[in-house]
Coordinates of C-alpha atoms (C1' of nucleotides) in Angstrom, one line a residue:
Chain G
M22 CA -115.5 -106.6 93.5
F23 CA -116.5 -104.2 96.2
D24 CA -115.3 -100.5 96.8
I25 CA -113.2 -100.4 99.9
K26 CA -114.6 -97.0 100.3
W27 CA -118.1 -98.3 100.6
I28 CA -116.8 -100.8 103.0
R29 CA -115.4 -98.4 105.1
D30 CA -118.5 -96.1 105.4
N31 CA -120.9 -99.1 105.9
P32 CA -119.5 -101.6 107.6
T33 CA -122.4 -103.1 109.5
A34 CA -124.3 -102.9 106.2
F35 CA -121.4 -105.2 104.4
D36 CA -121.3 -107.9 107.2
A37 CA -125.1 -108.0 107.3
A38 CA -126.0 -108.3 103.8
L39 CA -123.3 -111.0 103.3
A40 CA -124.3 -113.0 106.3
N41 CA -126.5 -114.9 104.3
R42 CA -124.0 -115.9 101.6
K43 CA -121.8 -118.8 101.7
N44 CA -117.9 -118.5 101.6
V45 CA -117.3 -114.9 102.9
P46 CA -113.7 -115.2 104.0
F47 CA -113.1 -111.6 105.2
S48 CA -115.2 -109.4 107.4
A49 CA -115.5 -105.8 107.0
A50 CA -113.0 -105.2 110.0
Q51 CA -110.3 -107.2 108.4
L52 CA -110.7 -105.3 105.2
I53 CA -110.6 -102.2 107.2
G54 CA -107.6 -103.2 108.8
I55 CA -105.8 -104.0 105.6
D56 CA -106.9 -100.4 104.2
E57 CA -105.8 -98.4 107.2
Q58 CA -102.3 -99.7 106.9
R59 CA -102.2 -99.0 103.0
R60 CA -103.5 -95.4 103.7
A61 CA -101.1 -94.8 106.2
T62 CA -98.4 -95.9 103.7
I63 CA -99.5 -93.6 101.0
Q64 CA -99.5 -90.8 103.3
R65 CA -96.2 -91.4 104.3
L66 CA -95.1 -91.8 100.7
N67 CA -96.8 -88.7 99.3
D68 CA -95.4 -86.8 101.9
A69 CA -91.8 -87.6 101.5
Q70 CA -92.4 -87.2 97.4
E71 CA -93.5 -83.9 98.1
K72 CA -90.4 -82.9 100.1
R73 CA -88.6 -84.4 97.2
N74 CA -90.0 -82.9 94.2
A75 CA -89.8 -79.4 95.8
T76 CA -86.2 -79.9 96.6
S77 CA -85.4 -81.3 93.0
K78 CA -86.9 -78.1 91.9
L79 CA -84.9 -76.2 93.8
I80 CA -81.8 -78.0 92.6
G81 CA -82.5 -77.2 89.3
Q82 CA -82.7 -73.5 89.8
A83 CA -79.4 -73.6 92.0
K84 CA -77.9 -75.5 88.7
A85 CA -79.3 -73.0 86.4
Q86 CA -77.4 -70.1 88.7
K87 CA -74.3 -72.5 88.9
D88 CA -74.3 -72.1 92.5
E89 CA -72.5 -75.2 93.6
T90 CA -72.5 -75.1 96.9
R91 CA -76.4 -74.6 97.5
V92 CA -76.3 -77.7 94.8
A93 CA -74.7 -79.9 97.4
A94 CA -76.4 -78.7 100.4
L95 CA -79.8 -79.6 99.0
M96 CA -78.8 -82.7 97.6
A97 CA -77.2 -83.8 101.1
E98 CA -80.7 -82.8 102.5
V99 CA -82.7 -85.3 100.1
A100 CA -80.1 -88.1 100.6
G101 CA -82.1 -90.3 102.6
L102 CA -85.5 -89.7 101.0
K103 CA -84.6 -91.7 97.9
D104 CA -84.7 -95.1 100.0
I105 CA -87.8 -94.1 102.0
I106 CA -89.9 -93.2 98.7
Q107 CA -88.6 -96.6 97.2
S108 CA -89.4 -98.9 100.1
G109 CA -92.8 -96.8 100.7
E110 CA -93.8 -97.7 97.3
A111 CA -92.8 -101.4 97.5
E112 CA -95.1 -101.3 100.7
Q113 CA -97.9 -99.7 98.9
R114 CA -97.8 -102.0 96.0
E115 CA -97.9 -104.7 98.3
L116 CA -100.7 -103.7 100.4
D117 CA -102.7 -102.6 97.1
T118 CA -102.0 -106.1 96.1
K119 CA -103.1 -107.6 99.7
L120 CA -106.1 -105.6 99.5
R121 CA -107.1 -106.5 96.1
D122 CA -106.5 -110.2 96.4
A123 CA -108.8 -110.2 99.7
L124 CA -111.6 -108.0 97.9
S125 CA -111.4 -110.1 94.8
V126 CA -112.7 -113.5 96.7
I127 CA -115.8 -111.6 98.5
P128 CA -118.9 -112.3 96.7
N129 CA -121.2 -109.8 95.3
M130 CA -124.2 -108.8 98.0
P131 CA -127.7 -109.8 97.3
L132 CA -130.2 -106.9 96.5
D133 CA -133.2 -106.3 98.6
G134 CA -135.8 -109.0 98.2
V135 CA -133.8 -111.7 97.2
P136 CA -134.8 -114.8 99.2
I137 CA -132.8 -116.1 102.1
G138 CA -131.7 -119.5 102.0
D139 CA -129.0 -122.2 102.1
D140 CA -129.4 -123.8 99.0
E141 CA -131.7 -124.4 95.8
T142 CA -134.6 -125.3 98.2
G143 CA -134.7 -121.7 99.3
N144 CA -135.8 -120.6 95.8
I145 CA -138.9 -119.1 95.1
E146 CA -141.5 -119.3 91.8
Y147 CA -141.6 -115.9 89.9
F148 CA -144.2 -115.1 87.7
G149 CA -143.1 -111.7 86.6
R150 CA -142.9 -108.3 88.3
N151 CA -146.8 -108.0 89.5
G152 CA -147.4 -111.6 87.9
T153 CA -149.3 -114.3 89.4
A154 CA -149.4 -117.9 88.6
E155 CA -152.5 -117.3 86.7
T156 CA -151.3 -114.6 84.3
A157 CA -148.0 -116.5 83.6
A158 CA -150.1 -119.5 82.9
T159 CA -151.9 -117.2 79.8
I160 CA -148.4 -116.9 78.4
R161 CA -146.6 -119.7 79.0
A162 CA -147.3 -123.2 77.1
P163 CA -148.9 -126.0 79.3
R164 CA -147.3 -129.3 80.1
P165 CA -147.8 -131.6 77.0
V166 CA -150.0 -134.7 77.7
F167 CA -148.9 -138.2 76.1
A168 CA -150.5 -141.3 75.5
F169 CA -147.5 -143.3 75.6
A170 CA -144.4 -143.2 78.3
P171 CA -142.3 -140.0 77.2
K172 CA -138.5 -141.1 77.0
E173 CA -135.3 -139.3 77.6
H174 CA -133.8 -137.4 74.7
Y175 CA -130.9 -139.9 74.5
E176 CA -133.2 -142.9 74.0
T177 CA -135.1 -141.2 71.3
G178 CA -131.3 -139.7 70.0
E179 CA -129.8 -143.1 70.0
A180 CA -132.7 -144.6 68.6
M181 CA -132.4 -142.1 65.7
G182 CA -128.9 -142.9 65.1
Q183 CA -128.2 -139.5 65.1
M184 CA -127.0 -138.9 68.9
D185 CA -123.8 -141.2 69.3
F186 CA -122.2 -140.9 73.2
E187 CA -120.1 -144.2 72.6
I188 CA -118.1 -142.7 69.5
A189 CA -117.9 -139.2 71.2
A190 CA -116.3 -141.0 74.1
K191 CA -113.7 -142.9 71.6
I192 CA -112.7 -139.5 70.1
S193 CA -112.6 -137.4 73.4
G194 CA -113.9 -139.1 76.5
S195 CA -116.9 -138.5 78.5
R196 CA -119.1 -135.8 78.4
F197 CA -118.8 -135.3 74.7
V198 CA -121.6 -136.0 72.1
V199 CA -121.6 -136.5 68.4
L200 CA -125.1 -135.1 66.7
K201 CA -125.8 -136.5 63.0
S202 CA -127.9 -135.6 60.6
D203 CA -131.2 -134.2 61.0
L204 CA -130.4 -133.9 64.7
A205 CA -127.6 -131.8 64.0
R206 CA -129.5 -129.7 61.6
L207 CA -132.0 -129.1 64.4
E208 CA -129.4 -128.2 66.7
R209 CA -128.1 -125.2 64.5
A210 CA -131.7 -124.5 63.7
I211 CA -132.3 -123.6 67.5
G212 CA -129.3 -121.7 67.6
Q213 CA -130.1 -119.6 64.8
F214 CA -133.4 -119.1 65.5
M215 CA -132.6 -117.9 69.0
L216 CA -129.7 -115.4 68.0
D217 CA -132.2 -114.2 65.0
L218 CA -134.7 -113.2 68.0
H219 CA -132.6 -111.5 70.1
V220 CA -130.9 -109.3 67.0
D221 CA -134.4 -108.5 65.2
E222 CA -136.7 -108.4 68.1
H223 CA -135.1 -107.8 71.3
G224 CA -132.3 -105.1 70.5
Y225 CA -129.3 -106.5 70.7
T226 CA -126.3 -106.4 68.8
E227 CA -124.7 -109.6 67.4
V228 CA -121.0 -110.3 68.1
Q229 CA -118.5 -112.8 67.1
P230 CA -116.1 -112.8 70.0
P231 CA -113.1 -114.7 70.6
L232 CA -113.4 -118.2 72.3
L233 CA -109.8 -118.1 73.7
V234 CA -109.5 -115.6 76.4
K235 CA -106.7 -113.8 79.0
D236 CA -106.6 -114.4 82.5
D237 CA -107.4 -110.5 82.9
A238 CA -110.8 -110.9 81.0
L239 CA -111.6 -114.1 83.3
F240 CA -111.2 -111.8 86.5
G241 CA -113.2 -109.2 85.0
T242 CA -116.3 -111.8 84.9
N243 CA -115.4 -113.5 88.4
Q244 CA -114.3 -116.8 86.9
L245 CA -110.6 -115.6 88.3
P246 CA -109.3 -116.2 91.0
K247 CA -111.9 -118.9 92.7
F248 CA -113.3 -120.8 89.9
E249 CA -110.2 -121.7 87.8
D250 CA -110.8 -125.6 88.2
D251 CA -114.0 -124.9 86.0
L252 CA -111.8 -124.0 83.3
F253 CA -110.0 -125.1 80.3
F254 CA -106.8 -123.6 79.7
V255 CA -104.2 -123.9 76.4
P256 CA -100.6 -122.9 76.5
H257 CA -99.9 -120.1 74.7
G258 CA -96.3 -118.8 74.9
D259 CA -95.2 -118.5 78.2
G260 CA -98.9 -118.1 79.6
R261 CA -102.1 -119.5 78.6
L262 CA -105.4 -119.1 77.2
A263 CA -108.8 -120.3 78.3
L264 CA -111.5 -121.6 76.4
I265 CA -114.7 -119.3 77.5
P266 CA -116.9 -121.2 79.9
T267 CA -119.4 -118.6 78.2
A268 CA -119.7 -115.9 76.0
E269 CA -120.6 -113.5 79.0
V270 CA -116.6 -113.4 79.3
P271 CA -115.7 -111.6 76.5
M272 CA -118.8 -109.9 75.6
T273 CA -118.8 -108.2 79.0
N274 CA -115.3 -107.2 78.6
L275 CA -116.3 -105.5 75.7
V276 CA -116.3 -102.4 77.8
R277 CA -113.5 -103.3 79.9
E278 CA -111.0 -100.0 80.6
T279 CA -113.2 -97.7 78.8
I280 CA -115.5 -94.9 79.6
V281 CA -118.5 -94.9 77.4
A282 CA -121.1 -92.1 77.0
E283 CA -124.2 -92.4 79.0
D284 CA -126.4 -91.8 75.7
E285 CA -124.7 -95.0 74.2
L286 CA -126.4 -97.0 77.0
P287 CA -127.8 -99.7 77.2
L288 CA -125.3 -101.4 75.4
R289 CA -126.8 -105.0 74.7
F290 CA -124.9 -107.9 72.9
T291 CA -125.6 -111.3 71.9
A292 CA -123.6 -114.2 70.5
L293 CA -123.8 -118.2 69.7
T294 CA -120.8 -119.5 70.8
P295 CA -119.4 -122.9 72.0
C296 CA -118.4 -122.9 75.8
F297 CA -116.1 -125.4 77.6
R298 CA -116.7 -126.3 80.9
S299 CA -114.3 -128.9 82.7
E300 CA -117.1 -130.0 85.2
A301 CA -114.3 -130.7 87.6
G302 CA -117.0 -130.5 90.8
S303 CA -119.6 -132.6 89.2
A304 CA -118.2 -136.1 88.8
G305 CA -121.3 -138.7 88.7
R306 CA -123.9 -135.8 88.3
D307 CA -125.9 -136.1 84.8
T308 CA -123.8 -138.4 83.5
R309 CA -126.5 -139.9 80.9
G310 CA -127.5 -137.8 77.7
M311 CA -126.4 -134.3 76.7
L312 CA -127.4 -132.4 79.8
R313 CA -124.1 -131.9 80.9
Q314 CA -121.2 -131.6 78.5
H315 CA -117.7 -130.5 78.4
Q316 CA -118.6 -128.3 75.2
F317 CA -121.9 -127.3 74.1
N318 CA -123.3 -124.0 72.4
K319 CA -125.3 -121.3 74.0
V320 CA -127.0 -118.0 73.0
E321 CA -125.7 -115.4 75.6
M322 CA -127.1 -112.2 76.1
V323 CA -125.1 -109.4 77.8
A324 CA -126.1 -105.8 78.6
I325 CA -124.1 -102.9 79.7
T326 CA -126.4 -100.0 81.9
T327 CA -126.5 -97.3 84.1
P328 CA -126.8 -98.0 87.8
E329 CA -130.5 -96.5 87.7
T330 CA -131.8 -99.1 85.0
S331 CA -130.2 -102.5 85.6
T332 CA -133.1 -103.9 87.8
D333 CA -135.3 -102.9 85.0
E334 CA -132.8 -104.1 82.5
H335 CA -133.1 -107.5 84.4
E336 CA -136.8 -108.1 83.8
K337 CA -136.4 -107.2 79.9
M338 CA -133.7 -109.9 79.7
L339 CA -135.5 -112.4 81.4
G340 CA -138.4 -111.5 79.1
D341 CA -136.2 -112.1 76.2
A342 CA -134.9 -115.3 77.3
E343 CA -138.8 -116.3 78.2
D344 CA -139.7 -115.3 74.6
V345 CA -137.6 -118.2 73.3
L346 CA -139.4 -120.8 75.4
Q347 CA -142.9 -119.2 74.7
K348 CA -142.1 -119.3 70.9
L349 CA -140.6 -122.7 71.1
G350 CA -143.6 -123.8 72.8
I351 CA -142.1 -125.3 75.8
H352 CA -143.7 -125.3 79.2
Y353 CA -141.2 -123.7 81.8
R354 CA -141.0 -122.4 85.3
V355 CA -139.0 -119.0 86.5
M356 CA -137.1 -119.4 90.2
T357 CA -135.6 -116.2 91.9
L358 CA -132.2 -117.7 93.3
C359 CA -132.0 -117.8 97.0
T360 CA -128.9 -116.0 98.6
G361 CA -127.1 -119.5 99.2
D362 CA -127.8 -120.8 96.0
M363 CA -126.9 -117.4 93.5
G364 CA -123.3 -117.4 91.8
F365 CA -120.7 -115.6 92.9
G366 CA -121.1 -112.3 91.1
A367 CA -124.6 -111.7 90.9
Q368 CA -126.8 -109.5 93.2
K369 CA -130.0 -111.3 91.8
T370 CA -130.2 -114.1 89.6
Y371 CA -133.7 -115.9 87.6
D372 CA -133.3 -119.3 86.6
I373 CA -135.7 -120.6 83.8
E374 CA -136.1 -124.4 84.2
A375 CA -137.5 -126.1 81.1
W376 CA -140.0 -129.1 81.6
L377 CA -138.7 -132.1 80.5
P378 CA -141.4 -135.0 80.6
G379 CA -138.5 -137.7 79.9
Q380 CA -137.1 -136.8 83.0
D381 CA -140.4 -135.7 84.5
T382 CA -139.0 -132.7 86.2
Y383 CA -138.0 -129.3 85.5
R384 CA -134.4 -128.7 84.4
E385 CA -132.4 -125.3 84.2
I386 CA -132.2 -124.0 80.6
S387 CA -131.5 -120.5 81.4
S388 CA -130.0 -118.2 84.3
V389 CA -129.9 -114.4 84.1
S390 CA -128.2 -112.3 86.4
V391 CA -127.6 -108.9 87.3
C392 CA -124.3 -108.0 88.7
G393 CA -124.2 -104.4 89.7
D394 CA -120.7 -102.9 89.4
F395 CA -119.2 -105.7 90.5
Q396 CA -117.9 -106.7 87.5
A397 CA -117.5 -102.9 86.0
R398 CA -115.5 -102.5 89.1
R399 CA -113.1 -105.5 88.0
M400 CA -112.7 -104.8 84.6
D401 CA -113.0 -100.8 85.2
A402 CA -115.5 -100.1 83.2
R403 CA -117.3 -96.8 83.4
F404 CA -119.5 -94.0 81.9
K405 CA -119.8 -90.8 81.8
G406 CA -123.3 -89.5 83.1
K407 CA -124.9 -86.7 81.6
D408 CA -123.9 -84.5 84.9
G409 CA -120.3 -85.0 83.6
K410 CA -119.4 -87.8 86.4
V411 CA -117.8 -90.8 85.9
R412 CA -119.2 -93.8 87.4
H413 CA -119.0 -97.7 87.2
V414 CA -121.7 -99.3 84.8
H415 CA -123.7 -102.0 85.9
T416 CA -123.6 -105.5 83.9
L417 CA -126.1 -108.2 83.3
N418 CA -126.0 -111.4 81.9
G419 CA -128.4 -114.3 80.6
S420 CA -128.4 -117.5 78.6
G421 CA -131.0 -116.9 75.8
V422 CA -131.0 -119.6 76.0
A423 CA -128.7 -123.1 76.4
V424 CA -128.5 -124.7 72.7
G425 CA -128.0 -128.2 73.7
R426 CA -130.7 -127.9 76.7
A427 CA -132.9 -126.3 74.4
L428 CA -132.4 -129.4 71.9
I429 CA -133.2 -131.8 74.7
A430 CA -136.4 -129.7 75.6
V431 CA -137.3 -130.0 72.0
M432 CA -136.7 -133.6 71.8
E433 CA -138.6 -134.6 74.9
N434 CA -141.5 -131.9 74.6
Y435 CA -142.1 -133.0 70.9
Q436 CA -141.8 -136.9 71.1
Q437 CA -144.0 -138.6 69.0
E438 CA -145.1 -142.3 69.8
D439 CA -143.6 -143.7 66.7
G440 CA -140.1 -142.1 67.9
S441 CA -140.2 -138.9 65.5
I442 CA -139.9 -135.6 66.8
A443 CA -142.0 -132.9 65.8
I444 CA -140.7 -129.7 64.5
P445 CA -141.8 -126.5 66.5
A446 CA -143.3 -124.2 64.1
V447 CA -140.6 -121.3 64.2
L448 CA -138.0 -123.6 63.6
Q449 CA -139.8 -125.0 60.5
P450 CA -138.1 -122.2 58.3
Y451 CA -134.7 -123.2 59.7
M452 CA -135.2 -126.8 58.8
R453 CA -136.4 -126.4 55.2
G454 CA -140.0 -126.3 56.1
R455 CA -140.1 -129.9 57.3
T456 CA -142.4 -130.6 60.3
S457 CA -141.0 -133.5 61.7
I458 CA -138.0 -135.6 61.9
G459 CA -137.0 -139.2 62.6
G460 CA -139.1 -142.1 63.4
R461 CA -140.4 -144.1 60.5
S462 CA -140.1 -142.5 57.3
Chain S
rG4 C1' -91.6 -117.1 63.0
rG5 C1' -87.8 -113.1 60.8
rA6 C1' -86.6 -107.7 60.2
rG7 C1' -87.7 -102.7 61.0
rA8 C1' -90.6 -98.3 62.6
rG9 C1' -93.6 -96.7 66.5
rG10 C1' -97.3 -96.2 70.8
rU11 C1' -97.9 -88.5 74.3
rG12 C1' -104.7 -85.8 76.5
rG13 C1' -111.6 -86.8 73.1
rC14 C1' -108.4 -86.6 68.0
rC15 C1' -104.1 -84.6 65.1
rG16 C1' -99.5 -83.6 67.2
rA17 C1' -94.9 -80.9 69.6
rG18 C1' -91.6 -82.2 73.2
rU19 C1' -83.8 -86.2 73.7
rG20 C1' -82.6 -84.8 81.8
rG21 C1' -85.0 -79.7 85.3
rU22 C1' -90.0 -74.1 86.3
rC23 C1' -93.7 -80.5 81.4
rG24 C1' -99.6 -83.1 83.2
rA25 C1' -97.2 -81.4 79.0
rA26 C1' -96.6 -76.2 73.1
rG27 C1' -100.0 -75.7 69.3
rG28 C1' -103.9 -77.0 66.5
rC29 C1' -108.6 -79.7 66.1
rG30 C1' -113.1 -81.4 68.5
rC31 C1' -116.3 -80.1 72.6
rA32 C1' -118.6 -77.1 76.4
rC33 C1' -119.9 -71.8 77.9
rG34 C1' -119.8 -66.6 77.0
rC35 C1' -118.9 -62.1 73.6
rC36 C1' -120.0 -60.4 68.6
rU37 C1' -124.7 -61.2 65.2
rG38 C1' -131.5 -59.7 63.6
rG39 C1' -129.8 -65.2 63.6
rA40 C1' -125.9 -68.1 61.6
rA41 C1' -121.0 -68.4 59.6
rA42 C1' -116.6 -66.0 60.4
rG43 C1' -114.2 -63.7 64.7
rU44 C1' -112.9 -63.7 69.7
rG45 C1' -112.4 -65.0 75.3
rU46 C1' -112.7 -68.8 78.8
rG47 C1' -112.7 -73.8 79.8
rU48 C1' -112.0 -78.6 78.9
rA49 C1' -108.5 -86.4 81.7
rG50 C1' -108.4 -89.9 85.2
rG51 C1' -106.8 -92.8 90.0
rC52 C1' -105.3 -92.5 94.9
rG53 C1' -104.4 -90.0 100.0
rG54 C1' -106.3 -85.8 103.1
rG55 C1' -110.5 -82.3 103.7
rU56 C1' -117.7 -80.2 105.3
rA57 C1' -116.1 -77.2 101.1
rA58 C1' -113.3 -74.1 98.2
rC59 C1' -108.8 -76.5 97.9
rC60 C1' -104.1 -79.3 98.8
rG61 C1' -100.8 -83.5 98.0
rU62 C1' -99.4 -87.6 94.8
rC63 C1' -99.5 -90.9 90.8
rU64 C1' -100.4 -91.7 85.7
rC65 C1' -97.1 -89.3 78.1
rA66 C1' -98.9 -98.0 76.2
rA67 C1' -97.7 -101.5 81.0
rG68 C1' -94.0 -102.8 84.6
rG69 C1' -89.3 -102.4 86.4
rG70 C1' -84.7 -99.8 86.9
rU71 C1' -80.9 -95.4 86.7
rU72 C1' -81.0 -90.1 88.8
rC73 C1' -81.3 -85.2 93.6
rG74 C1' -84.9 -85.1 89.4
rA75 C1' -87.7 -88.9 83.7
rA76 C1' -92.4 -88.1 78.4
rU77 C1' -87.0 -87.5 77.9
rC78 C1' -81.6 -92.8 79.6
rC79 C1' -81.7 -98.5 80.3
rC80 C1' -84.4 -103.4 80.5
rU81 C1' -89.0 -106.5 80.2
rU82 C1' -93.5 -107.1 78.7
rU83 C1' -97.2 -105.7 75.3
rC84 C1' -100.0 -103.5 71.5
rU85 C1' -100.1 -101.0 66.3
rC86 C1' -98.2 -100.0 61.3
rU87 C1' -94.5 -101.8 56.8
rC88 C1' -91.6 -105.8 54.9
rC89 C1' -90.9 -111.3 54.4
rG90 C1' -92.0 -116.3 55.7
rC91 C1' -96.3 -119.4 56.9
rC92 C1' -101.7 -120.1 56.5
rA93 C1' -108.0 -120.9 57.0

RNA sequence: GGAGAGGUGGCCGAGUGGUCGAAGGCGCACGCCUGGAAAGUGUGUAGGCGGGUAACCGUCUCAAGGGUUCGAAUCCCUUUCUCUCCGCCA
């Protein structure tokens, strides 16, 4: 969410920066208009309150002196103020809400250098800071070469008898899956491996967050008010709770309404949780296989930083997510999302796309975003600097990575001609040392 | 789910209608004292909003939101959280 004071001071910069984003419902001039009404109201209200407070003090003194005529005179003087103050307070509440509602549906401002474009065709491949395609190729696994036609994950999974969409549909409907036996264990192994990696080697604190969250938490991480349709809700008391669409929600909100000391930053959190998404807007997309499910596991990373360090942290977090694929030996590329393809709250986003030989294409497996103070403002998360000043923190989030999609990537990249799946070396300790599953055994 | 007790500044804690943004203590910061430290001592120690170049001024905040009153930390209502006991429970 934007700071209205900043918009007031930089109206042309505001309009220019958001010109390349979609769905910007208000211009700087419109917002400033609401704000001017609001400030005029505050001024009137403050003046009336000042008068009331001063006079009330005099009444107190007069009462102490038992000067009843003076008391009566003073009370007559403030008689009309009560109504003015009450209506002024109501008016201010109304204008505060109006301004907040308007600000809360404006997307974040892209950082300088984010490519300008309308959709995913405007995204640009990224090879790391000062990186090139050549240097990237030295650390990323190459595409695997097959002596046979590689299959899609659901073909091998169903042939193994360990991935069942039909029974899942009977139990829960479309966009669910049942994994069994070695494949279920492999899914678990991937999740454990990634979580351990981030905790043991990348400096993140492991978190077991709530999976059901309040509307306020969702507002903090931008899911509300605009993206309510993407969520599942359960009734609770007179209200409701949402199933988290990502652990970004509870983990970023760990700092909501707090002021942390600068020397505690950066905070780095990671969690392995189920995620729940209604996929309301994606009917017909990716209906085969487990690419797009209502429920999936994901390892999520969240970082809380100072404003000065957030872009460096963004590069680090991207590297942490890439490390997962490098250690798994899966070929991938990184894309810098363009202005038209970025999420609502992001200043800049890198997507990691894993190579899926069965589909003969790259598919998103991780998304790493820096949000600046956009979310911090929404949930009032601040830090006290070494200079004593209190400012909003910066927040970042990234998948490290989606477990279900990583399973797909392993299945497709490590498939063998006999229908078995080789186990990447880093996962073997989590698989009782086995080197392959499925196939003719 | 039932019954009761509570939520005051970084922490503890006083405060039941008027000069209380809030005594006192702890902690912290700076200074004095000291060879240095401890002890002692002095000063300072929240955030939001509005106005102002600034110093500063005004206003709001004693869990949150409403209300009563000329005036609310203090009275009333609602919500929420914590604690104790009972019930239920992986």
